[in-house]
Coordinates of C-alpha atoms in Angstrom, one line a residue:
Chain A
X1 CA 297.4 247.8 239.4
X2 CA 294.5 249.9 240.0
X3 CA 291.4 250.0 238.1
X4 CA 292.1 253.3 236.5
X5 CA 295.2 251.8 234.7
X6 CA 293.4 248.9 233.9
X7 CA 290.9 250.5 232.0
X8 CA 293.1 252.8 230.2
X9 CA 295.4 249.7 229.2
X10 CA 292.1 248.2 228.1
X11 CA 291.4 251.0 225.7
X12 CA 294.3 251.3 224.7
X13 CA 294.7 247.7 223.3
X14 CA 291.0 247.8 221.6
X15 CA 292.0 250.8 219.7
X16 CA 295.4 249.0 219.0
X17 CA 293.3 246.4 217.6
X18 CA 291.5 248.7 215.3
X19 CA 294.5 250.5 214.0
X20 CA 295.9 246.8 213.1
X21 CA 292.6 246.1 211.4
X22 CA 292.8 249.1 209.2
X23 CA 296.4 248.3 208.4
X24 CA 295.4 244.6 207.9
X25 CA 292.3 245.9 205.1
X26 CA 295.2 248.5 203.7
X27 CA 297.8 245.9 203.7
X28 CA 296.1 243.5 201.0
X29 CA 294.6 246.8 199.0
X30 CA 298.2 247.6 198.5
X31 CA 299.0 244.3 198.0
X32 CA 296.9 243.3 195.3
X33 CA 296.9 246.5 193.5
X34 CA 300.7 246.7 193.2
X35 CA 301.1 243.1 191.9
X36 CA 298.3 243.6 189.4
X37 CA 300.3 246.9 188.4
X38 CA 303.7 245.3 188.4
X39 CA 303.0 242.4 186.4
X40 CA 300.5 243.9 184.7
X41 CA 302.7 247.0 183.3
X42 CA 305.7 244.6 182.5
X43 CA 303.4 242.3 180.0
X44 CA 302.0 245.7 178.4
X45 CA 302.3 246.1 175.1
X46 CA 300.7 247.7 172.1
X47 CA 300.1 244.3 170.4
X48 CA 298.0 243.6 173.3
X49 CA 295.5 245.8 171.7
X50 CA 295.7 245.4 168.0
X51 CA 296.5 241.7 167.5
X52 CA 294.8 238.8 167.6
X53 CA 295.7 235.9 169.6
X54 CA 297.9 233.6 168.1
X55 CA 297.8 229.6 168.3
X56 CA 298.3 228.6 172.0
X57 CA 302.2 228.3 172.7
X58 CA 303.1 230.6 170.2
X59 CA 304.6 233.9 171.4
X60 CA 303.2 237.3 170.6
X61 CA 299.5 238.0 169.4
X62 CA 297.3 240.4 171.3
X63 CA 293.8 240.2 172.7
X64 CA 292.2 242.5 170.1
X65 CA 289.2 240.2 170.2
X66 CA 288.6 240.4 173.8
X67 CA 289.0 243.7 174.3
X68 CA 286.4 244.6 171.2
X69 CA 284.2 241.7 172.7
X70 CA 283.9 243.3 176.1
X71 CA 283.3 246.7 175.1
X72 CA 280.3 245.3 172.4
X73 CA 278.7 243.0 175.8
X74 CA 279.3 246.0 177.8
X75 CA 278.0 248.5 175.5
X76 CA 274.7 246.3 174.7
X77 CA 274.5 245.4 178.5
X78 CA 274.2 248.9 179.1
X79 CA 271.7 249.8 176.3
X80 CA 269.4 247.9 177.4
X81 CA 270.3 247.6 181.3
X82 CA 270.2 251.1 181.5
X83 CA 266.7 252.3 180.2
X84 CA 264.9 250.0 182.0
X85 CA 266.7 250.4 185.3
X86 CA 266.4 254.3 185.3
X87 CA 262.3 253.9 184.1
X88 CA 262.2 251.3 187.0
X89 CA 263.6 253.6 189.3
X90 CA 261.1 256.5 187.9
X91 CA 257.9 254.7 188.6
X92 CA 258.9 253.8 192.3
X93 CA 260.0 257.0 193.2
X94 CA 257.4 259.1 191.4
X95 CA 254.4 257.7 190.3
X96 CA 254.1 254.7 192.9
X97 CA 255.9 256.9 195.8
X98 CA 255.2 255.5 199.3
X99 CA 252.9 252.6 197.8
X100 CA 253.5 249.0 199.1
X101 CA 254.4 247.9 195.5
X102 CA 257.3 250.7 195.3
X103 CA 258.4 249.2 198.6
X104 CA 258.4 245.4 197.2
X105 CA 260.3 246.4 194.2
X106 CA 262.9 248.5 196.1
X107 CA 263.8 245.7 198.8
X108 CA 263.8 242.8 196.0
X109 CA 266.1 244.9 193.9
X110 CA 268.4 245.5 196.9
X111 CA 268.5 241.6 197.2
X112 CA 268.6 241.0 193.6
X113 CA 271.6 243.0 193.4
X114 CA 273.7 240.6 195.5
X115 CA 272.4 237.6 194.0
X116 CA 275.2 235.2 193.1
X117 CA 276.1 236.5 189.3
X118 CA 276.8 232.9 188.5
X119 CA 273.1 231.6 189.1
X120 CA 272.0 234.8 186.6
X121 CA 274.5 233.3 184.3
X122 CA 272.7 229.8 184.6
X123 CA 269.3 231.4 184.1
X124 CA 270.1 233.3 181.1
X125 CA 271.6 229.6 179.8
X126 CA 268.4 228.2 180.3
X127 CA 266.3 231.0 178.6
X128 CA 268.3 232.2 175.7
X129 CA 271.1 229.5 175.0
X130 CA 269.6 226.2 175.4
X131 CA 266.8 226.9 173.1
X132 CA 268.9 228.3 170.7
X133 CA 271.8 225.8 171.0
X134 CA 274.5 228.4 170.8
X135 CA 276.3 230.9 173.1
X136 CA 276.1 234.4 172.0
X137 CA 277.3 237.8 172.6
X138 CA 273.7 238.7 173.2
X139 CA 273.1 236.2 175.7
X140 CA 276.3 237.5 177.5
X141 CA 275.0 241.2 177.1
X142 CA 271.7 240.3 178.4
X143 CA 273.1 238.6 181.1
X144 CA 275.1 241.9 182.5
X145 CA 271.6 243.7 181.7
X146 CA 269.9 241.6 184.2
X147 CA 272.7 242.5 186.8
X148 CA 272.7 246.3 185.8
X149 CA 269.2 246.9 186.2
X150 CA 268.6 246.3 189.8
X151 CA 271.7 248.5 190.5
X152 CA 270.4 251.8 188.1
X153 CA 266.6 251.3 189.3
X154 CA 268.0 251.7 193.1
X155 CA 270.2 254.7 192.3
X156 CA 267.7 256.6 190.2
X157 CA 265.3 255.7 192.7
X158 CA 267.7 257.4 195.4
X159 CA 268.6 260.1 193.3
X160 CA 265.0 261.2 192.3
X161 CA 264.1 261.1 196.4
X162 CA 266.6 263.7 197.0
X163 CA 265.1 266.4 194.7
X164 CA 262.7 268.4 197.1
X165 CA 258.9 267.9 196.2
X166 CA 258.3 271.5 196.3
X167 CA 260.1 271.8 192.9
X168 CA 257.7 269.4 190.8
X169 CA 254.6 271.2 193.0
X170 CA 256.0 274.6 191.2
X171 CA 255.8 272.8 188.0
X172 CA 252.6 271.5 188.5
X173 CA 251.5 274.6 189.3
X174 CA 252.4 276.2 185.7
X175 CA 249.9 273.2 184.4
X176 CA 252.6 270.7 183.3
X177 CA 251.4 266.8 183.3
X178 CA 253.5 264.7 185.6
X179 CA 255.4 263.3 182.7
X180 CA 256.7 266.6 181.7
X181 CA 257.6 267.3 184.9
X182 CA 259.7 264.3 185.6
X183 CA 261.6 264.7 182.1
X184 CA 262.2 268.3 182.0
X185 CA 262.5 269.2 186.2
X186 CA 263.1 266.4 187.8
X187 CA 265.7 264.4 185.7
X188 CA 267.5 267.5 185.0
X189 CA 267.7 267.8 189.1
X190 CA 269.1 264.4 189.6
X191 CA 270.9 264.2 186.2
X192 CA 274.4 263.9 188.0
X193 CA 273.5 261.4 190.3
X194 CA 271.6 259.1 188.0
X195 CA 274.7 259.6 185.8
X196 CA 277.1 258.5 188.3
X197 CA 275.2 255.6 189.3
X198 CA 275.2 254.6 185.4
X199 CA 279.0 254.8 185.6
X200 CA 279.2 252.5 188.5
X201 CA 277.0 250.1 187.1
X202 CA 279.1 249.8 184.3
X203 CA 282.3 249.4 186.5
X204 CA 280.6 246.6 188.2
X205 CA 279.6 244.4 185.1
X206 CA 282.9 245.3 183.3
X207 CA 284.6 243.2 185.9
X208 CA 282.0 240.3 186.0
X209 CA 283.3 237.2 185.0
X210 CA 280.9 234.4 186.2
X211 CA 277.9 235.5 184.0
X212 CA 279.8 235.4 180.8
X213 CA 281.2 231.9 181.2
X214 CA 277.9 230.0 179.8
X215 CA 276.6 233.0 177.9
X216 CA 278.9 235.0 175.2
X217 CA 281.2 231.9 176.1
X218 CA 284.7 232.6 174.4
X219 CA 285.7 233.0 171.0
X220 CA 289.7 233.0 170.1
X221 CA 289.1 234.8 166.9
X222 CA 288.1 238.2 166.2
X223 CA 284.1 238.3 165.6
X224 CA 281.7 241.3 166.2
X225 CA 278.7 239.1 165.7
X226 CA 276.5 238.8 168.6
X227 CA 274.8 236.0 167.6
X228 CA 278.1 234.0 168.2
X229 CA 280.3 233.3 170.9
X230 CA 281.7 236.7 171.6
X231 CA 285.4 236.5 173.4
X232 CA 285.5 239.0 176.6
X233 CA 288.2 239.9 178.7
X234 CA 287.2 238.4 182.1
X235 CA 286.6 234.8 180.9
X236 CA 289.9 235.3 178.7
X237 CA 291.3 236.3 181.7
X238 CA 290.0 233.1 183.7
X239 CA 291.2 230.7 180.6
X240 CA 294.6 232.1 180.0
X241 CA 295.4 232.0 183.9
X242 CA 294.4 228.6 184.5
X243 CA 296.1 227.3 181.3
X244 CA 299.8 225.9 181.1
X245 CA 301.4 228.7 178.6
X246 CA 303.3 231.6 180.4
X247 CA 302.7 233.9 177.7
X248 CA 299.0 233.1 178.1
X249 CA 299.7 234.4 182.0
X250 CA 301.4 237.3 180.5
X251 CA 298.6 238.5 178.9
X252 CA 296.0 237.6 181.5
X253 CA 298.4 239.7 183.7
X254 CA 297.8 242.9 181.1
X255 CA 294.4 242.3 180.8
X256 CA 294.1 242.3 184.3
X257 CA 295.5 245.7 184.7
X258 CA 293.9 247.1 182.2
X259 CA 290.6 246.0 183.4
X260 CA 291.3 247.0 187.1
X261 CA 292.5 250.3 186.3
X262 CA 289.6 251.1 184.3
X263 CA 287.4 250.1 186.7
X264 CA 289.2 251.9 189.7
X265 CA 289.1 255.2 187.5
X266 CA 285.4 255.0 187.1
X267 CA 284.8 253.9 190.3
X268 CA 286.6 256.9 192.0
X269 CA 285.8 259.1 189.5
X270 CA 282.0 258.4 190.3
X271 CA 282.6 258.7 194.1
X272 CA 284.1 262.0 193.5
X273 CA 281.0 263.3 191.3
X274 CA 278.7 262.2 194.1
X275 CA 280.7 264.0 196.7
X276 CA 280.9 267.4 194.5
X277 CA 277.4 266.8 193.6
X278 CA 275.7 266.5 197.0
X279 CA 278.2 268.6 199.1
X280 CA 275.9 270.3 201.9
Chain B
X1 CA 247.6 264.9 189.9
X2 CA 244.9 263.5 187.7
X3 CA 246.0 261.7 185.1
X4 CA 244.0 263.0 182.2
X5 CA 246.9 263.6 179.6
X6 CA 247.5 260.4 177.3
X7 CA 251.4 260.9 177.1
X8 CA 251.5 260.7 181.2
X9 CA 249.3 257.6 181.1
X10 CA 251.3 255.8 178.5
X11 CA 254.4 256.9 180.4
X12 CA 253.4 255.8 183.8
X13 CA 252.1 252.6 182.2
X14 CA 256.1 251.9 180.8
X15 CA 257.9 253.0 183.8
X16 CA 255.6 250.5 185.5
X17 CA 256.4 247.9 183.2
X18 CA 260.3 248.7 183.8
X19 CA 259.9 248.4 187.7
X20 CA 258.1 245.1 187.0
X21 CA 261.1 243.6 185.4
X22 CA 262.7 243.2 188.8
X23 CA 259.6 241.0 190.2
X24 CA 259.7 239.6 186.7
X25 CA 263.2 238.2 186.7
X26 CA 263.3 237.3 190.6
X27 CA 260.4 235.1 190.1
X28 CA 261.8 233.7 186.4
X29 CA 265.0 233.1 187.8
X30 CA 263.3 230.8 190.4
X31 CA 260.7 229.0 188.1
X32 CA 263.2 228.7 185.3
X33 CA 265.7 227.0 188.0
X34 CA 263.0 224.8 189.5
X35 CA 261.9 223.9 185.9
X36 CA 265.5 223.0 184.6
X37 CA 266.3 220.9 188.0
X38 CA 263.1 218.9 187.4
X39 CA 264.8 215.9 186.2
X40 CA 267.2 215.8 188.8
X41 CA 264.7 216.8 191.6
X42 CA 262.5 213.8 190.5
X43 CA 265.9 211.4 190.4
X44 CA 267.3 212.7 193.6
X45 CA 264.5 214.2 195.4
X46 CA 265.5 217.2 198.0
X47 CA 266.9 215.3 201.3
X48 CA 268.9 213.3 199.3
X49 CA 270.2 215.5 197.0
X50 CA 271.8 217.6 199.7
X51 CA 273.0 214.6 201.7
X52 CA 274.6 212.5 199.2
X53 CA 278.6 212.6 199.3
X54 CA 279.0 211.4 195.6
X55 CA 279.6 213.5 192.5
X56 CA 279.8 211.3 189.5
X57 CA 278.9 212.0 186.0
X58 CA 280.1 208.8 185.0
X59 CA 277.7 207.0 187.0
X60 CA 275.4 209.5 186.9
X61 CA 275.1 210.1 191.0
X62 CA 274.7 213.2 191.8
X63 CA 274.7 214.7 195.5
X64 CA 275.1 218.3 196.7
X65 CA 276.7 217.4 200.0
X66 CA 280.5 218.0 199.0
X67 CA 279.5 221.5 197.1
X68 CA 277.3 222.6 200.2
X69 CA 280.1 221.4 202.5
X70 CA 282.7 223.3 200.7
X71 CA 280.6 226.5 200.4
X72 CA 280.1 226.5 204.3
X73 CA 283.3 226.0 205.4
X74 CA 285.0 228.4 203.3
X75 CA 282.2 231.2 203.8
X76 CA 282.6 230.3 207.7
X77 CA 286.2 230.7 207.9
X78 CA 286.0 233.6 205.8
X79 CA 283.7 235.3 208.3
X80 CA 285.7 234.5 210.9
X81 CA 288.5 236.3 209.7
X82 CA 286.4 239.2 208.4
X83 CA 284.0 240.1 211.1
X84 CA 286.5 241.1 213.3
X85 CA 288.7 242.7 211.3
X86 CA 285.7 244.8 209.7
X87 CA 284.3 245.8 212.8
X88 CA 287.7 247.1 214.1
X89 CA 287.7 248.9 210.6
X90 CA 284.6 250.3 211.3
X91 CA 285.6 251.6 214.8
X92 CA 288.9 252.7 213.5
X93 CA 287.5 255.3 210.9
X94 CA 284.9 256.6 213.1
X95 CA 286.4 256.7 216.9
X96 CA 290.0 255.8 216.6
X97 CA 291.5 257.7 213.4
X98 CA 292.8 261.1 213.6
X99 CA 290.1 263.0 211.7
X100 CA 292.2 263.5 208.6
X101 CA 292.4 259.8 208.0
X102 CA 288.8 259.2 208.7
X103 CA 287.4 259.6 205.3
X104 CA 290.3 258.1 203.1
X105 CA 291.0 254.9 204.8
X106 CA 287.1 254.8 204.6
X107 CA 287.0 254.7 200.9
X108 CA 290.6 253.1 200.7
X109 CA 288.8 249.8 202.2
X110 CA 285.6 250.3 200.1
X111 CA 287.8 249.8 196.9
X112 CA 288.5 246.3 197.8
X113 CA 284.9 245.9 196.9
X114 CA 285.4 247.7 193.7
X115 CA 288.3 245.3 192.3
X116 CA 286.6 242.5 190.4
X117 CA 286.6 239.5 191.5
X118 CA 288.6 237.7 188.7
X119 CA 291.2 239.8 189.9
X120 CA 291.5 238.5 193.3
X121 CA 291.4 235.0 191.6
X122 CA 294.5 236.0 189.6
X123 CA 296.4 237.3 192.3
X124 CA 295.2 234.5 194.7
X125 CA 296.6 232.0 192.2
X126 CA 299.7 233.4 191.0
X127 CA 301.0 235.1 194.1
X128 CA 299.1 234.4 197.4
X129 CA 299.0 230.6 196.9
X130 CA 302.4 230.1 196.6
X131 CA 303.3 232.1 199.2
X132 CA 300.5 230.1 201.5
X133 CA 302.4 227.0 200.3
X134 CA 306.1 227.9 201.1
X135 CA 305.8 229.8 204.4
X136 CA 302.1 230.4 206.0
X137 CA 300.9 227.0 206.2
X138 CA 304.1 225.0 207.1
X139 CA 304.5 227.1 209.8
X140 CA 301.0 226.6 210.5
X141 CA 301.5 222.9 210.7
X142 CA 304.5 223.3 212.6
X143 CA 302.5 225.5 215.2
X144 CA 299.5 223.1 215.6
X145 CA 301.1 219.7 214.4
X146 CA 301.5 218.6 218.0
X147 CA 298.1 220.1 219.2
X148 CA 295.4 217.4 219.4
X149 CA 292.4 218.2 217.4
X150 CA 293.7 221.2 216.1
X151 CA 296.4 219.5 214.0
X152 CA 293.4 217.5 212.4
X153 CA 292.9 221.0 210.6
X154 CA 296.2 221.6 209.3
X155 CA 297.0 217.6 207.9
X156 CA 298.4 217.1 204.4
X157 CA 300.9 218.5 202.2
X158 CA 300.6 222.4 201.7
X159 CA 299.8 223.2 198.5
X160 CA 298.4 226.6 198.4
X161 CA 295.3 225.5 196.3
X162 CA 293.2 224.6 199.2
X163 CA 290.2 225.9 201.3
X164 CA 292.4 228.2 203.7
X165 CA 294.0 230.4 200.8
X166 CA 290.2 230.2 199.2
X167 CA 288.7 231.6 202.5
X168 CA 291.2 233.9 203.2
X169 CA 290.9 235.9 199.5
X170 CA 286.8 235.5 200.5
X171 CA 287.5 237.4 203.6
X172 CA 289.3 240.0 202.0
X173 CA 286.6 240.4 199.6
X174 CA 283.7 240.5 202.1
X175 CA 285.3 242.8 204.4
X176 CA 284.3 246.3 202.7
X177 CA 280.6 245.5 202.8
X178 CA 280.5 244.7 206.8
X179 CA 282.9 247.5 207.1
X180 CA 281.3 250.3 205.4
X181 CA 277.5 249.1 206.8
X182 CA 279.0 249.3 210.6
X183 CA 280.5 252.5 209.9
X184 CA 277.2 254.3 208.9
X185 CA 275.5 252.6 211.2
X186 CA 278.3 253.6 214.1
X187 CA 278.1 257.2 212.7
X188 CA 274.5 257.6 213.3
X189 CA 275.0 256.8 217.2
X190 CA 273.7 260.7 218.8
X191 CA 276.9 262.5 219.7
X192 CA 274.9 263.6 222.6
X193 CA 274.9 260.2 224.2
X194 CA 278.5 259.5 223.3
X195 CA 279.7 262.8 225.2
X196 CA 277.6 261.9 228.2
X197 CA 279.6 258.9 228.9
X198 CA 282.5 260.7 228.1
X199 CA 281.6 263.1 230.8
X200 CA 280.9 260.4 233.0
X201 CA 284.4 259.2 232.4
X202 CA 284.4 256.5 230.3
X203 CA 287.4 255.3 228.1
X204 CA 287.2 255.4 224.5
X205 CA 286.5 251.6 224.3
X206 CA 284.0 251.7 227.1
X207 CA 281.9 254.1 225.2
X208 CA 282.3 251.9 221.7
X209 CA 281.5 248.7 223.9
X210 CA 278.5 250.1 225.9
X211 CA 277.1 253.0 223.8
X212 CA 278.1 252.7 219.9
X213 CA 277.8 248.9 219.6
X214 CA 274.4 248.4 221.0
X215 CA 272.9 251.5 219.3
X216 CA 274.2 250.3 216.2
X217 CA 274.0 246.4 216.7
X218 CA 271.0 246.0 214.0
X219 CA 273.2 248.0 211.3
X220 CA 276.1 245.6 212.1
X221 CA 274.1 242.5 211.9
X222 CA 272.7 243.5 208.6
X223 CA 276.3 244.2 207.3
X224 CA 277.3 240.8 208.5
X225 CA 274.3 239.0 207.3
X226 CA 275.2 241.1 203.6
X227 CA 278.7 240.0 203.4
X228 CA 277.5 236.1 204.1
X229 CA 275.1 236.3 201.1
X230 CA 278.2 237.9 199.0
X231 CA 280.4 234.8 200.3
X232 CA 278.0 232.5 199.6
X233 CA 277.7 233.4 195.8
X234 CA 281.3 234.4 195.3
X235 CA 282.4 232.7 192.4
X236 CA 286.0 233.6 190.3
X237 CA 288.0 234.3 193.0
X238 CA 287.4 230.8 194.6
X239 CA 287.5 229.0 191.4
X240 CA 291.1 230.0 190.7
X241 CA 292.4 228.5 194.1
X242 CA 290.1 225.9 195.4
X243 CA 290.8 223.1 193.2
X244 CA 287.4 221.7 192.6
X245 CA 287.8 218.4 194.0
X246 CA 284.4 216.8 195.6
X247 CA 284.9 215.4 199.0
X248 CA 284.3 216.1 202.4
X249 CA 287.6 217.2 204.3
X250 CA 288.6 218.1 207.7
X251 CA 292.0 219.7 206.8
X252 CA 291.7 223.1 205.7
X253 CA 294.8 222.1 203.5
X254 CA 292.8 220.6 201.5
X255 CA 291.5 221.2 198.0
X256 CA 287.4 221.5 197.9
X257 CA 284.4 222.6 195.9
X258 CA 282.0 224.6 196.4
X259 CA 278.6 225.3 194.6
X260 CA 279.9 228.2 192.9
X261 CA 283.0 226.5 191.8
X262 CA 280.9 223.2 190.5
X263 CA 279.1 225.3 188.5
X264 CA 281.8 227.1 187.0
X265 CA 284.1 224.6 186.1
X266 CA 281.5 221.8 184.9
X267 CA 278.8 223.6 183.7
X268 CA 279.7 224.0 180.0
X269 CA 280.9 220.4 180.2
X270 CA 277.8 218.6 181.7
X271 CA 277.2 216.2 178.4
X272 CA 274.0 214.3 179.8
X273 CA 270.6 216.0 180.2
X274 CA 271.1 214.4 184.2
X275 CA 274.3 216.3 184.7
X276 CA 272.9 219.6 183.6
X277 CA 269.8 219.1 185.3
X278 CA 271.9 218.5 188.7
X279 CA 274.0 221.6 188.1
X280 CA 270.9 223.9 187.5
X281 CA 269.4 221.9 191.0
X282 CA 272.9 223.0 192.5
X283 CA 272.6 226.9 190.9
X284 CA 268.6 226.6 192.6
X285 CA 270.0 225.5 196.1
X286 CA 272.7 228.5 195.9
X287 CA 269.5 231.1 194.8
X288 CA 267.5 229.8 197.5
X289 CA 270.1 229.7 200.1
X290 CA 271.9 233.5 199.0
X291 CA 268.0 234.8 198.9
X292 CA 267.4 233.8 202.4
X293 CA 270.7 235.2 203.8
X294 CA 270.2 238.3 201.8
X295 CA 266.5 238.8 203.0
X296 CA 267.3 238.5 206.4
X297 CA 269.9 241.1 205.9
X298 CA 267.6 243.6 204.1
X299 CA 265.3 243.0 207.1
X300 CA 267.8 244.1 210.2
X301 CA 268.8 247.0 207.9
X302 CA 265.6 248.1 207.3
X303 CA 264.7 247.6 211.1
X304 CA 267.8 249.3 211.9
X305 CA 266.6 252.3 209.5
X306 CA 263.8 252.7 211.2
X307 CA 265.3 252.9 214.6
X308 CA 267.4 255.5 213.7
X309 CA 264.9 257.6 211.9
X310 CA 262.8 257.9 215.0

C-alpha cells in the first residue's frame, strides 16, 4: 500500500471516529429525553398540580406543595440574585472597567459558577440553618441566589461590554452623569442580553437539588411559609425516586418531565433570543 | 467623568458593593467551612484525615480516604470516556460535518449540559442501571474475565449500582463542557493557515492533527480542566447510582462513595458535633480541590484568549 493511500485511509478513520463521537453524544441526549418524556407523560395528570401528597404508599395525590414551593424558592432566589448580579456586573463593566479589581471579580465569578453546588448548600446550612435551628425556604432561596449571582454578573458584564463606547460618549456629551448614562442608555442597549442571561440563570437554578437538600429541606405538606421547610420539586424527585413505592416513582417521573421541559424551553428560547439579537 | 453628582456616587458605591459580594461569598465559604470543620481538623489533622480509610459514625472515627478515592476514580473514568468523545465531537462540528449539520449538532450537544443533574440521576437509577447490570456488565465480565490484571476491574456481582455506571453518567454530563470550549477554540484557527496546509496536499485529519489541535491546545486544556472541576463536584447524578458505600475497591462493579454523595446522604443525619464537623471538613476538601482545578482551567482559558487575540 502506498503512502498516499494510507494517509487517505487514516484521515477517513479519524473523521469516522469524530462522527461516531457525535452520534454517541446525540444517542445519550435522545435516550435520556425520550425516556423522561415516555415515563413522564404517562404519569402526568391534573391531580399532580392540584392535589397535595397522600400518605406514603397510598394511591393518588399530587405534588402541589412541591410545585408551589419550587416557584416560591426560585422566585425569591431571582429577586435576591438578579439585582446583586446585574449591579455587580455593572460595576466591573462600567465604573471599574479595565481595573485589576474588575478582572479579579470576573475571574472569581467564573470559578464560582462551577463551584460544586452542594458546597454552597453546606455553607448556607452553617450560616442560616444551624444558628436558627430551622430548615427554611429562605435558606433555600438564598442558596440558589448565591449560585445565580456569578452567572448573572458575568452575563451582565459581557452584555454591557458589547454596547459601543461611543454611545456612552454621546450621552456624556449631552451632560448626562454616568449613572444616568448607564441606566438610560447602556442598560437599554443591553436589555435583551441581560434578560436572556437572567432567564438562563433561572433555568440553571430551577434544576438544582444539592443546595436545597440541607437548606429548604422538604415538607410533605402544603406550605407557603418561607420560615419553615418548603418542599421543592427537585428534592421531592430525589426522595420519591429513592423511595420504595411505585406511585412515588410515577410522580417523580412526572415531576422530572415537567422540570426538564420547562428548563429546555427556557434554554432554547434564551439561545434563540441571543442569536436573534446579536446576529451580524 | 468626574463624579460630582451625589446620585452618581451612590450608584457607583451600590454597584461596587454588589460586585464585592462575589469576593465576600468566596472568602466567606472558605472561612465558614474552616470554622465549622475545626473540631474535626483538631481531632484528625490534615494528613490523617485524608489517609484514614475508616468512616465510622458509631465509633466516631472519620477518614476521608474512601470518599476522596471514590471521587477520583469516578472522575478519572468519566474523563477517560469524555475527553476523546468531546474532542471528537468538536472535530465533527468544526471540520467533518456538512455545513448544515454543524450548528444544530453543536447546539444539541450543549443541551446535554442544560438537563438538570437530578434527571440524569433518575434516568440512571431506573433505566441505565438495569441495562448495565443485565447486559453491559456481564458481557464486560465475559470479555475480561480471563485477562489477568484487567479482570480485577470487573469482579463481583453486576448490580448496576456501581462505579462504572456512575462514571458513565458523569462522562455524559461533562462531554458538553469540553466539547463546546474545544469547538470554540478550533474555530479560532485562522483559515489561512489551514488553507495553506490543504494547498500542500494535507488530508483533513493531517490538518486537524498538525494545525488545528496544536493551535488550539490551550483552549482544549482549559475545557478539559473545566469539565474536571465539574465532575469532581457533581452530586445528584452520582448519588442515585453509586450506592454510598465507604470502602476502597478495585472493582468497577462495586458500589462506592464520593465526597458529594457522602454529603448528600449523611449531612442531615449527622447526630454528633464531630460527625457534622467531619462532613464540613469533607466539603472543605472538595471546595479546595475544585477551586484549584477551576483556577487552572481559567488560567489556560485566559492564556488561550490572550494568544488568539494577538
